[in-house]
CSV table of C-alpha atoms and ligand atoms in Angstrom, one decimal:
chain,number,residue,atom,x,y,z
A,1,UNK,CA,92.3,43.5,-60.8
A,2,UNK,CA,96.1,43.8,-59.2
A,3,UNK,CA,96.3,41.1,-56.7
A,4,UNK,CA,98.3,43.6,-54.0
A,5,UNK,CA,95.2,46.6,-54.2
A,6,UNK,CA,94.2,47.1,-50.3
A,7,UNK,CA,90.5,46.3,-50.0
A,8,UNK,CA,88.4,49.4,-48.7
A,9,UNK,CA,85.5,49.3,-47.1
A,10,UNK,CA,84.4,52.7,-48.1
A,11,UNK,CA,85.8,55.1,-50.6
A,12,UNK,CA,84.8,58.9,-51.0
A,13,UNK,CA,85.4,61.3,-54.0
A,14,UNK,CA,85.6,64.2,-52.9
A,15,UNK,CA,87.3,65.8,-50.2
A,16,UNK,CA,85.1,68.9,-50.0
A,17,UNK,CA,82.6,69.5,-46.6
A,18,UNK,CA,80.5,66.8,-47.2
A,19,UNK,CA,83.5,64.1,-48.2
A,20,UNK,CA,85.3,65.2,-44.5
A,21,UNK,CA,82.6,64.9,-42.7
A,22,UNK,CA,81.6,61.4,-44.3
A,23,UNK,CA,85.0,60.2,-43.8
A,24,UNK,CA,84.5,60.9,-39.9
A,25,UNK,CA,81.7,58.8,-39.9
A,26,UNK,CA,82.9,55.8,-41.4
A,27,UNK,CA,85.3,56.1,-39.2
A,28,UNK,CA,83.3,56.2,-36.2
A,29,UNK,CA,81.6,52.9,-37.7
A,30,UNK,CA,85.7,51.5,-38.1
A,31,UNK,CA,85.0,51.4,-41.7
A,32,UNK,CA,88.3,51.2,-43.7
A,33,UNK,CA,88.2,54.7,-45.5
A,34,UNK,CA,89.9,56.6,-48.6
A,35,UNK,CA,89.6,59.8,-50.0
A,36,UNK,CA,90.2,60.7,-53.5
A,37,UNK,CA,90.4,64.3,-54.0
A,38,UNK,CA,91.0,66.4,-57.3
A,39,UNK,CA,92.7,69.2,-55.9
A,40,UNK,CA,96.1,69.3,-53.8
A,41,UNK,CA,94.3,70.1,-51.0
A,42,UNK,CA,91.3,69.2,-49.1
A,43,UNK,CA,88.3,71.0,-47.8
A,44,UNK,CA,86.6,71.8,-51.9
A,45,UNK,CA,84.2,75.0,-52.5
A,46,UNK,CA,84.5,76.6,-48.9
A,47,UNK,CA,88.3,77.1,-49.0
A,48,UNK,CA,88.8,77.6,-52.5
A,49,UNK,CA,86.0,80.0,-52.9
A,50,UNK,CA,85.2,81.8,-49.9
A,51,UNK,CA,88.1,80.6,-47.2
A,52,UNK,CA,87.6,84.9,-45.1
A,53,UNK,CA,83.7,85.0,-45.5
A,54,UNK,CA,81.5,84.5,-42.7
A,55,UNK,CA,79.4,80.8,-42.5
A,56,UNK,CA,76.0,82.0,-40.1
A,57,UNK,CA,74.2,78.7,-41.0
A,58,UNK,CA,75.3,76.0,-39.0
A,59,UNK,CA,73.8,75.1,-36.2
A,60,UNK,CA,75.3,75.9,-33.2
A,61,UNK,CA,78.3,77.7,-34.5
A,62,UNK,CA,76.9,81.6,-34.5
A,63,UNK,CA,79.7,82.3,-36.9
A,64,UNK,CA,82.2,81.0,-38.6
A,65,UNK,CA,84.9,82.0,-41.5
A,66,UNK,CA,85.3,79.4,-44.4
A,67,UNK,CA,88.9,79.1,-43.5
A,68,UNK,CA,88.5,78.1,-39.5
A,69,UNK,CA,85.3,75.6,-40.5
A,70,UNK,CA,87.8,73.7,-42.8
A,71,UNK,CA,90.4,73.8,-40.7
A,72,UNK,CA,88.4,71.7,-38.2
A,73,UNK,CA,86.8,69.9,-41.0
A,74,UNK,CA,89.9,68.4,-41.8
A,75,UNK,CA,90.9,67.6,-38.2
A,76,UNK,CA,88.0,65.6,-37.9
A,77,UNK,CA,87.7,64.3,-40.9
A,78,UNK,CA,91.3,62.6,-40.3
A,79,UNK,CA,90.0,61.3,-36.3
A,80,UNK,CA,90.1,58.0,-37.4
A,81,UNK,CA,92.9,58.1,-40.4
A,82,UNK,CA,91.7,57.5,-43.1
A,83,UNK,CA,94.2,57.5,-46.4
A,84,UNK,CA,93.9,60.5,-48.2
A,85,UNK,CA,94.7,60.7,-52.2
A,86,UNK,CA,95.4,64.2,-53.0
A,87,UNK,CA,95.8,65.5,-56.5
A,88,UNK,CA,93.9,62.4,-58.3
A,89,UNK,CA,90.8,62.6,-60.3
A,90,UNK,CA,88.9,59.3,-59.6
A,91,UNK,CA,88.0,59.2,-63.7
A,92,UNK,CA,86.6,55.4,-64.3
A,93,UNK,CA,84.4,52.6,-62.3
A,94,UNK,CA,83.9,49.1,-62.5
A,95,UNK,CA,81.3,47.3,-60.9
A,96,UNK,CA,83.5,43.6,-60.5
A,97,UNK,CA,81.5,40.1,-60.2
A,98,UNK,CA,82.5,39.9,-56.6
A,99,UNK,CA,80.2,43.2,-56.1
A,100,UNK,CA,83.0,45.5,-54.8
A,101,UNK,CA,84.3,48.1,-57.1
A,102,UNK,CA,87.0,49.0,-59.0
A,103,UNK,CA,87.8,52.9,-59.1
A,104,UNK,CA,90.6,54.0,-61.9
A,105,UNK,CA,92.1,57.5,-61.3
A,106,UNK,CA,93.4,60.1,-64.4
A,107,UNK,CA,96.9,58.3,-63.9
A,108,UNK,CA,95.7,55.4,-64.6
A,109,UNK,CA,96.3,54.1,-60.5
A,110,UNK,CA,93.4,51.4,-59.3
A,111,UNK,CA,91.6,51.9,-55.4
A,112,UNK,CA,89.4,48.7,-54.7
A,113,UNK,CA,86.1,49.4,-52.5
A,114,UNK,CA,83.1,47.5,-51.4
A,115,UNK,CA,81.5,51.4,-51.6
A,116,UNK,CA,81.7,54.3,-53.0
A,117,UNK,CA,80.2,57.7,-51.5
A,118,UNK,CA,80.4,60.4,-53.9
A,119,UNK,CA,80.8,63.9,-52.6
A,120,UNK,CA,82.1,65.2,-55.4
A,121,UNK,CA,80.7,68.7,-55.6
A,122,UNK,CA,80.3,69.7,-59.1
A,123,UNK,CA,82.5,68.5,-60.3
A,124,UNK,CA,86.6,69.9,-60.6
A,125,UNK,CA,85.7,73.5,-59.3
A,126,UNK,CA,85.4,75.7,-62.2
A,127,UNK,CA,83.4,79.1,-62.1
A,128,UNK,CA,81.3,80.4,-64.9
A,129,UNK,CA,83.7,83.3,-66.4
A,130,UNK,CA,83.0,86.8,-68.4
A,131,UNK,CA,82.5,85.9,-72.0
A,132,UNK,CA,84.5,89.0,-73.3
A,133,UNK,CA,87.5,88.9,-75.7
A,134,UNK,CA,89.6,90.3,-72.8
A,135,UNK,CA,88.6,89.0,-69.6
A,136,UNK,CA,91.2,86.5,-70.2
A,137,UNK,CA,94.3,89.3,-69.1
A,138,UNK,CA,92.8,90.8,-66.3
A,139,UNK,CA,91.7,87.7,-64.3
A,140,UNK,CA,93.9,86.3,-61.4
A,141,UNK,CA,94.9,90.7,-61.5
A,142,UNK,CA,91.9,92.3,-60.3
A,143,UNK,CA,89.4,90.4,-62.0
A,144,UNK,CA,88.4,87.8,-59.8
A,145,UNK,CA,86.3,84.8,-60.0
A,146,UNK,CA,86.6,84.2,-55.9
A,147,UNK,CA,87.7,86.4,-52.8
A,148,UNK,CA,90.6,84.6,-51.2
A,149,UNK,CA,91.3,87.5,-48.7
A,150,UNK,CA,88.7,90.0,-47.7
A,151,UNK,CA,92.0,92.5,-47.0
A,152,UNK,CA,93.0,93.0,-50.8
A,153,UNK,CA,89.3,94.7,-50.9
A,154,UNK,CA,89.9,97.5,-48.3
A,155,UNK,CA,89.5,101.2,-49.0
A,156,UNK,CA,88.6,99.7,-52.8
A,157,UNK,CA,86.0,100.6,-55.2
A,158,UNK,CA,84.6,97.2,-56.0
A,159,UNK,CA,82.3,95.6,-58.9
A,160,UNK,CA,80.0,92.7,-58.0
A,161,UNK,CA,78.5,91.2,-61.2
A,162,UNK,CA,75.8,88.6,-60.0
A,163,UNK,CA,72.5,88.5,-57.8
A,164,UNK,CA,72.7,85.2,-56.5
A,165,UNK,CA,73.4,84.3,-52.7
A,166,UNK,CA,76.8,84.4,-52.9
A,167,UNK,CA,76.6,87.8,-54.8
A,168,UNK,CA,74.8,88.9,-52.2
A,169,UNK,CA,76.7,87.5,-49.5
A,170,UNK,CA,80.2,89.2,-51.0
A,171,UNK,CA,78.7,92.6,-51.4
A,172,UNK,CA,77.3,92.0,-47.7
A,173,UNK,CA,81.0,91.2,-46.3
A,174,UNK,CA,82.9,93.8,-48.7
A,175,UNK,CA,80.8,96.5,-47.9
A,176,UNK,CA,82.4,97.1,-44.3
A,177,UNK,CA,86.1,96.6,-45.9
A,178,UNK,CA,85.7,98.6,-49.1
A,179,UNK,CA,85.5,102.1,-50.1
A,180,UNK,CA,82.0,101.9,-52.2
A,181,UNK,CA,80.7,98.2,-53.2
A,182,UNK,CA,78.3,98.4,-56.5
A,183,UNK,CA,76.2,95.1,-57.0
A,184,UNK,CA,75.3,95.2,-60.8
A,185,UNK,CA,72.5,92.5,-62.1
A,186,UNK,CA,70.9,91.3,-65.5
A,187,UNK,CA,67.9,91.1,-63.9
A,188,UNK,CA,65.7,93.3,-61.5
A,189,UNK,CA,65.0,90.6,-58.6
A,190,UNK,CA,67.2,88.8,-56.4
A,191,UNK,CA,67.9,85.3,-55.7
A,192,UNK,CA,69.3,85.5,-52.1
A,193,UNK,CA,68.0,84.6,-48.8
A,194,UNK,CA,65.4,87.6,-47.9
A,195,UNK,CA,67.2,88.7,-44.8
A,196,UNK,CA,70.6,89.3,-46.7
A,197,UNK,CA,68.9,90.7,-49.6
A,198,UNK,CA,66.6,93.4,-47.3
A,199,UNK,CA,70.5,94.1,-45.0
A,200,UNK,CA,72.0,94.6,-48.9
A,201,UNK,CA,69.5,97.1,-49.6
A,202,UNK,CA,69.4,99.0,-46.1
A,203,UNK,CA,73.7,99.3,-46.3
A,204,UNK,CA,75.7,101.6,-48.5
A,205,UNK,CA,75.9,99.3,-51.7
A,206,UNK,CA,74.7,101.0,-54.9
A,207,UNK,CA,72.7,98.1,-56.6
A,208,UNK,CA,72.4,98.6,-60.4
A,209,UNK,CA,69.7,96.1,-62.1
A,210,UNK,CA,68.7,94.9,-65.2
A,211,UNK,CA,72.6,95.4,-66.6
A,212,UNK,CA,75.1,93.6,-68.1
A,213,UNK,CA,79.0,94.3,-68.7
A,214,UNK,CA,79.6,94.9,-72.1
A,215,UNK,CA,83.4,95.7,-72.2
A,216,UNK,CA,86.7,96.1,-70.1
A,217,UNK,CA,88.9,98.8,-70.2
A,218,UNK,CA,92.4,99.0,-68.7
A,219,UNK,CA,96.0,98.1,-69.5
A,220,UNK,CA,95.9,94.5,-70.3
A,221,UNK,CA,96.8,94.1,-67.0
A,222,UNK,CA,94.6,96.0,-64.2
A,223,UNK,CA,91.2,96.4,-65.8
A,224,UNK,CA,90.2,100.7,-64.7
A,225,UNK,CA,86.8,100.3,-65.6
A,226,UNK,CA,83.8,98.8,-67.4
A,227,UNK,CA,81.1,100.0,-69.8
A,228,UNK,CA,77.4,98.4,-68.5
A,229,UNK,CA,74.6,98.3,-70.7
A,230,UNK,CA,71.1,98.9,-69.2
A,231,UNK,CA,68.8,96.0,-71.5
A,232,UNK,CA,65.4,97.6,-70.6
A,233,UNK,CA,66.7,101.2,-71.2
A,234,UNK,CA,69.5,100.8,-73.8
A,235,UNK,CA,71.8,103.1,-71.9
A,236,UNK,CA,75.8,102.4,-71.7
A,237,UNK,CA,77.9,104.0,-69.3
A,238,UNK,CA,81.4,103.4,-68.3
A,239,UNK,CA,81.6,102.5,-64.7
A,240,UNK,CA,85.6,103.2,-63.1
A,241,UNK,CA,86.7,100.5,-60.4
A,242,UNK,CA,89.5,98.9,-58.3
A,243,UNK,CA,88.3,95.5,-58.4
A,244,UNK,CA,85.6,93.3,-60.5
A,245,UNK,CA,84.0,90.5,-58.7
A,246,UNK,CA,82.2,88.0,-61.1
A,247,UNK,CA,79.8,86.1,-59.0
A,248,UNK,CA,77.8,83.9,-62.6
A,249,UNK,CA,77.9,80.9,-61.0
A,250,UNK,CA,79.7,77.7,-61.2
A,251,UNK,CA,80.2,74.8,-64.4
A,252,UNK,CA,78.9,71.8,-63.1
A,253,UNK,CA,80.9,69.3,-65.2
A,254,UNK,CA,81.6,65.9,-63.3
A,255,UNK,CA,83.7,64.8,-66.5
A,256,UNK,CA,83.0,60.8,-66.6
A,257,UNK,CA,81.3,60.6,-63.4
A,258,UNK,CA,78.2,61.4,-65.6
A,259,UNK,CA,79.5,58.2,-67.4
A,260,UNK,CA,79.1,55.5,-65.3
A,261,UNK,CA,75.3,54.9,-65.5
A,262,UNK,CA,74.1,56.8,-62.0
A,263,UNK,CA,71.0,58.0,-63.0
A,264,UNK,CA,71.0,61.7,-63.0
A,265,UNK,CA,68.5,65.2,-62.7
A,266,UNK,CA,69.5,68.7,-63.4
A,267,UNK,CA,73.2,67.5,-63.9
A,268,UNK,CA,73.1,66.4,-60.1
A,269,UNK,CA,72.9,62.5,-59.3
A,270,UNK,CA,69.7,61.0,-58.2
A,271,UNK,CA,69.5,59.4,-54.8
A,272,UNK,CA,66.6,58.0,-52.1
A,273,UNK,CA,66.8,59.2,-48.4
A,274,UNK,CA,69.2,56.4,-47.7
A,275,UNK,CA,71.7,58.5,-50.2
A,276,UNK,CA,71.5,55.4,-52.3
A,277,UNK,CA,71.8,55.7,-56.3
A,278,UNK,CA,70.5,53.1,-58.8
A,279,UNK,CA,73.8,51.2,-58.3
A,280,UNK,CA,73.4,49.2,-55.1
A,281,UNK,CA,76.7,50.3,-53.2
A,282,UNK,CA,77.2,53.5,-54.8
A,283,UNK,CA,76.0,56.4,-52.4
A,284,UNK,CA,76.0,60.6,-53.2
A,285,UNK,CA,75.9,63.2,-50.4
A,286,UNK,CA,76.4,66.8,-50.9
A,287,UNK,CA,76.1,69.9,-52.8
A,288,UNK,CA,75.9,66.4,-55.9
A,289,UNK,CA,73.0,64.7,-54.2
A,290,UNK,CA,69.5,65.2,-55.5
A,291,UNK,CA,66.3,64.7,-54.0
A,292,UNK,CA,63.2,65.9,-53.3
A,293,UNK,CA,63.4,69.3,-51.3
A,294,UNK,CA,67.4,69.2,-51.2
A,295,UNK,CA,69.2,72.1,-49.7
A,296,UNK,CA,72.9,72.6,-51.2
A,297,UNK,CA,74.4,73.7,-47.6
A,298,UNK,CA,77.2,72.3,-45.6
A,299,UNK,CA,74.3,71.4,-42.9
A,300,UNK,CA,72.7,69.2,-45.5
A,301,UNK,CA,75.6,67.5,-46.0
A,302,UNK,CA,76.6,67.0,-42.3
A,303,UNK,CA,73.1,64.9,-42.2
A,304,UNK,CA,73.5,63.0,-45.3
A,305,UNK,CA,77.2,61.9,-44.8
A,306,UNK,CA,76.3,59.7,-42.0
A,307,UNK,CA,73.2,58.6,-43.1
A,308,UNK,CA,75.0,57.3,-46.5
A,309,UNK,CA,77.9,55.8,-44.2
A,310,UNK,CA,75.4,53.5,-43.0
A,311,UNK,CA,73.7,52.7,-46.0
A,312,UNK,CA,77.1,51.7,-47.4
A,313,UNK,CA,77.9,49.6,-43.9
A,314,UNK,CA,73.9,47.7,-44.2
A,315,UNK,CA,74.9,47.0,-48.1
A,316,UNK,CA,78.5,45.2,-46.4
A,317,UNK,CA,76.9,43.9,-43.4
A,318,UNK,CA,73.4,43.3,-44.8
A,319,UNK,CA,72.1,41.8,-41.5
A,320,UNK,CA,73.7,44.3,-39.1
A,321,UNK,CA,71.1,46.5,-37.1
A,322,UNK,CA,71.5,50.2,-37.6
A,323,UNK,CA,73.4,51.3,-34.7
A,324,UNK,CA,72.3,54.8,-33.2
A,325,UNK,CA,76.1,56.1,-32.3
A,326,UNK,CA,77.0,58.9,-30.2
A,327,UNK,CA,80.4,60.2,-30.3
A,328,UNK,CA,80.8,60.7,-26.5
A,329,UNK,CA,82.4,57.6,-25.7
A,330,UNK,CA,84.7,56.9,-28.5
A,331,UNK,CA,88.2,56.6,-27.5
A,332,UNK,CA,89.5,59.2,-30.9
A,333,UNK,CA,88.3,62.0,-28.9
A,334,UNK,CA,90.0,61.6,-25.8
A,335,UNK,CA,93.1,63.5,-26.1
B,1,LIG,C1,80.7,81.7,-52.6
B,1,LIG,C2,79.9,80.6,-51.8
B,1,LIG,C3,79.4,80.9,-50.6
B,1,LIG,C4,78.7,79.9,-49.9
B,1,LIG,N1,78.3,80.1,-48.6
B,1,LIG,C5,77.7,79.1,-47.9
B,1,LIG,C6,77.2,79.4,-46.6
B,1,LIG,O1,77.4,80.5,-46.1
B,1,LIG,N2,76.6,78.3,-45.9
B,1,LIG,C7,76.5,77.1,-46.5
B,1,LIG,O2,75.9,76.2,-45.9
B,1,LIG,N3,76.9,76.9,-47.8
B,1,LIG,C8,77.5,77.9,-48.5
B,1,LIG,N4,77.9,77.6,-49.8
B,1,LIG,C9,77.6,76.3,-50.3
B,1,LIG,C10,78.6,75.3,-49.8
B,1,LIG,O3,80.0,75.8,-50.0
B,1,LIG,C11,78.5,73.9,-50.5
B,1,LIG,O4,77.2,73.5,-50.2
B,1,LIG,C12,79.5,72.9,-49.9
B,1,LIG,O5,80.8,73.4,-50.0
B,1,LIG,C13,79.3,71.6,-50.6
B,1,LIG,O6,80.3,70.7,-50.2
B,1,LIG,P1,80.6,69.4,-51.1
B,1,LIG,O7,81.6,68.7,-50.3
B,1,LIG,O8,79.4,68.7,-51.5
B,1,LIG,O9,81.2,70.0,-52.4
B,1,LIG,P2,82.6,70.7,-52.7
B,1,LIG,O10,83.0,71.6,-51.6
B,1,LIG,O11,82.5,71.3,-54.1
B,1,LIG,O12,83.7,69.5,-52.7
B,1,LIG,C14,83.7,68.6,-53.7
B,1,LIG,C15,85.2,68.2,-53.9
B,1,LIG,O13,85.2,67.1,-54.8
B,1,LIG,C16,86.4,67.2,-55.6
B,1,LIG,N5,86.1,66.4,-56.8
B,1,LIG,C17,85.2,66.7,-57.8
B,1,LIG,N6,85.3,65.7,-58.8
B,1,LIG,C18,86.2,64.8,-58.4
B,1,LIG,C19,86.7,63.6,-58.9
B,1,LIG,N7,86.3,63.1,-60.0
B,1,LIG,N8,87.7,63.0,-58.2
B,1,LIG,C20,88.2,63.5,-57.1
B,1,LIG,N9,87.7,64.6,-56.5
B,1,LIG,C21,86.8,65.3,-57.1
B,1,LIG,C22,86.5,68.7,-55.8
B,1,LIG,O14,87.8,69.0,-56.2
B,1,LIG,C23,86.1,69.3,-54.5
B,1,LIG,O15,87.2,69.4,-53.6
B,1,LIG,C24,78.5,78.6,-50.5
B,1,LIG,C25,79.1,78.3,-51.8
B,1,LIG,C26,79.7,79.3,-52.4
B,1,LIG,C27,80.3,79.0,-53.8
């Protein structure tokens, strides 16, 4: 180990929801914080994926769009300073003698922590994309893998491929903005929540089950349209668009994460309800943590950041009681 490497008390991976959120915490408990986070910017899934849709599911905010919730994710997630690593995969660990940890990033840089919280997501963010030979030339065109901007869907004929929640949710927000939304799925049931599945159904989206895409057509550019083939039926037909939206889901792949001996379920890291993994001082919160009943939403992970935060302060203060803190008083919020 360098001799200079700053001492951290706590250091997350992941600067997603749960990561910010955490990282206000341990600042609340004046825990000396980092964050090490893949991309060049913070905030993960809900600005990358979905920065104009419409959060409904946090308490006490009626409504929210992706982009507003991470801009005041990241103000408070920076309330108490902590140093923020952008760009930087955290790639290796090593548990040293002394019982702190010794984090290596993808260039090869050392961070030195009494604690890690992982809120690493699934991983780099990578969506699960159309296995066709030519899906590769029409994406980033009007193939898309995520909705950055509602507005590039008005007065559009859109595609959704997928019948997931977010699926769901898309062809729910397009459907006011575009010119006709069509939800096509492989299968005949949904997997959203009920209330946005029945509001799908009641609205003008044609829903089209039990198919899958078979080809692309267009220039090599700007796909035109796409032939759908009906599994139970056999039946293709050629379907025109202006925009495909390819909702399959995301590659969890936490690259060496999955290395470092954390026992793991379902590709998701196993932790008890004090966020803890099977290496003392090694915490998980997020859309990552599994445990009996786990819900992979931002409120989840507004309840298990803190509750890790002290898990990780208990394992460097093993005698200290478990404070209940309010936020009323502190002197960070005082502008
Ligand atoms: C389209 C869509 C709509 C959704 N809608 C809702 C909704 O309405 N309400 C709701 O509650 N939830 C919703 N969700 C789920 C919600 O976005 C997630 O539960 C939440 O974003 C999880 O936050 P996280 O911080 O755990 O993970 P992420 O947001 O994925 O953040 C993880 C971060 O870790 C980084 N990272 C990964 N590996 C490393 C590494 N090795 N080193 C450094 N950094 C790393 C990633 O780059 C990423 O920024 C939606 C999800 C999607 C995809």
């Amino acid at each position: 180990m360098r001799k200079d490497l700053e001492l951290y008390d706590v250091t997350i991976i992941g600067g997603g929801a749960a990561g910010l959120f955490t990282a206000f915490y341990s600042g609340m408990r004046e825990m000396k914080t980092k964050i090490i986070e893949y991309l060049p910017f913070l905030g993960g899934k809900v600005p990358y994926y979905y920065p104009d849709k419409v959060i409904r599911d946090i308490g006490g905010i009626h409504a929210i769009t992706g982009a507003k919730l991470t801009e005041q994710l990241i103000e408070q997630g920076k309330t108490f300073d902590p140093t923020i690593v952008l760009d930087t995969q955290a790639t290796e660990m090593e548990r040293l003698d002394n019982g702190n940890f010794l984090l290596t990033d993808h260039r090869g840089d050392q961070h030195y922590t009494k604690t890690i919280i992982i809120a690493a997501g699934f991983g780099p963010l990578r969506s699960v994309e159309l296995d066709l030979p030519n899906a590769e030339d029409y994406k980033n065109h009007n193939l898309h893998y995520y909705i950055r901007e509602m507005e590039t869907f008005r007065d559009k004929n859109v595609v959704i491929s997928g019948g997931g929640n977010s699926a769901i949710d898309w062809a729910n927000e397009l459907e006011p903005i575009a010119k006709s939304v069509t939800l096509l799925y492989r299968r005949d049931e949904f997997s959203g929540h009920e209330s946005n599945i029945t509001k799908m159904k009641n609205s003008s989206v044609t829903i089209v089950t039990s198919s899958v895409i078979e080809q692309l057509h267009g220039d090599g550019h700007r796909l035109s349209s796409i032939t759908i083939h009906n599994t139970e039926s056999g039946e293709r037909k050629e379907l025109a668009l202006d925009d495909l939206v390819v909702n399959h889901g995301f590659i969890i792949d936490l690259g060496v994460i999955g290395n470092w001996g954390l026992e793991m379920k379902d590709q998701t890291i196993q932790v008890d309800a004090s966020m803890q993994t099977n290496i003392p001082g090694i915490y998980v919160v997020g859309d990552l943590a599994n445990y009996p009943a786990k819900l992979p939403l931002i409120a989840g992970a507004f309840y298990e950041g803190p509750t890790a935060v002290n898990s990780a302060n208990q394992h460097i203060v093993p005698d200290e009681e478990l404070e209940k803190l309010y936020s009323t008083h502190m002197d960070a919020f005082i502008r």
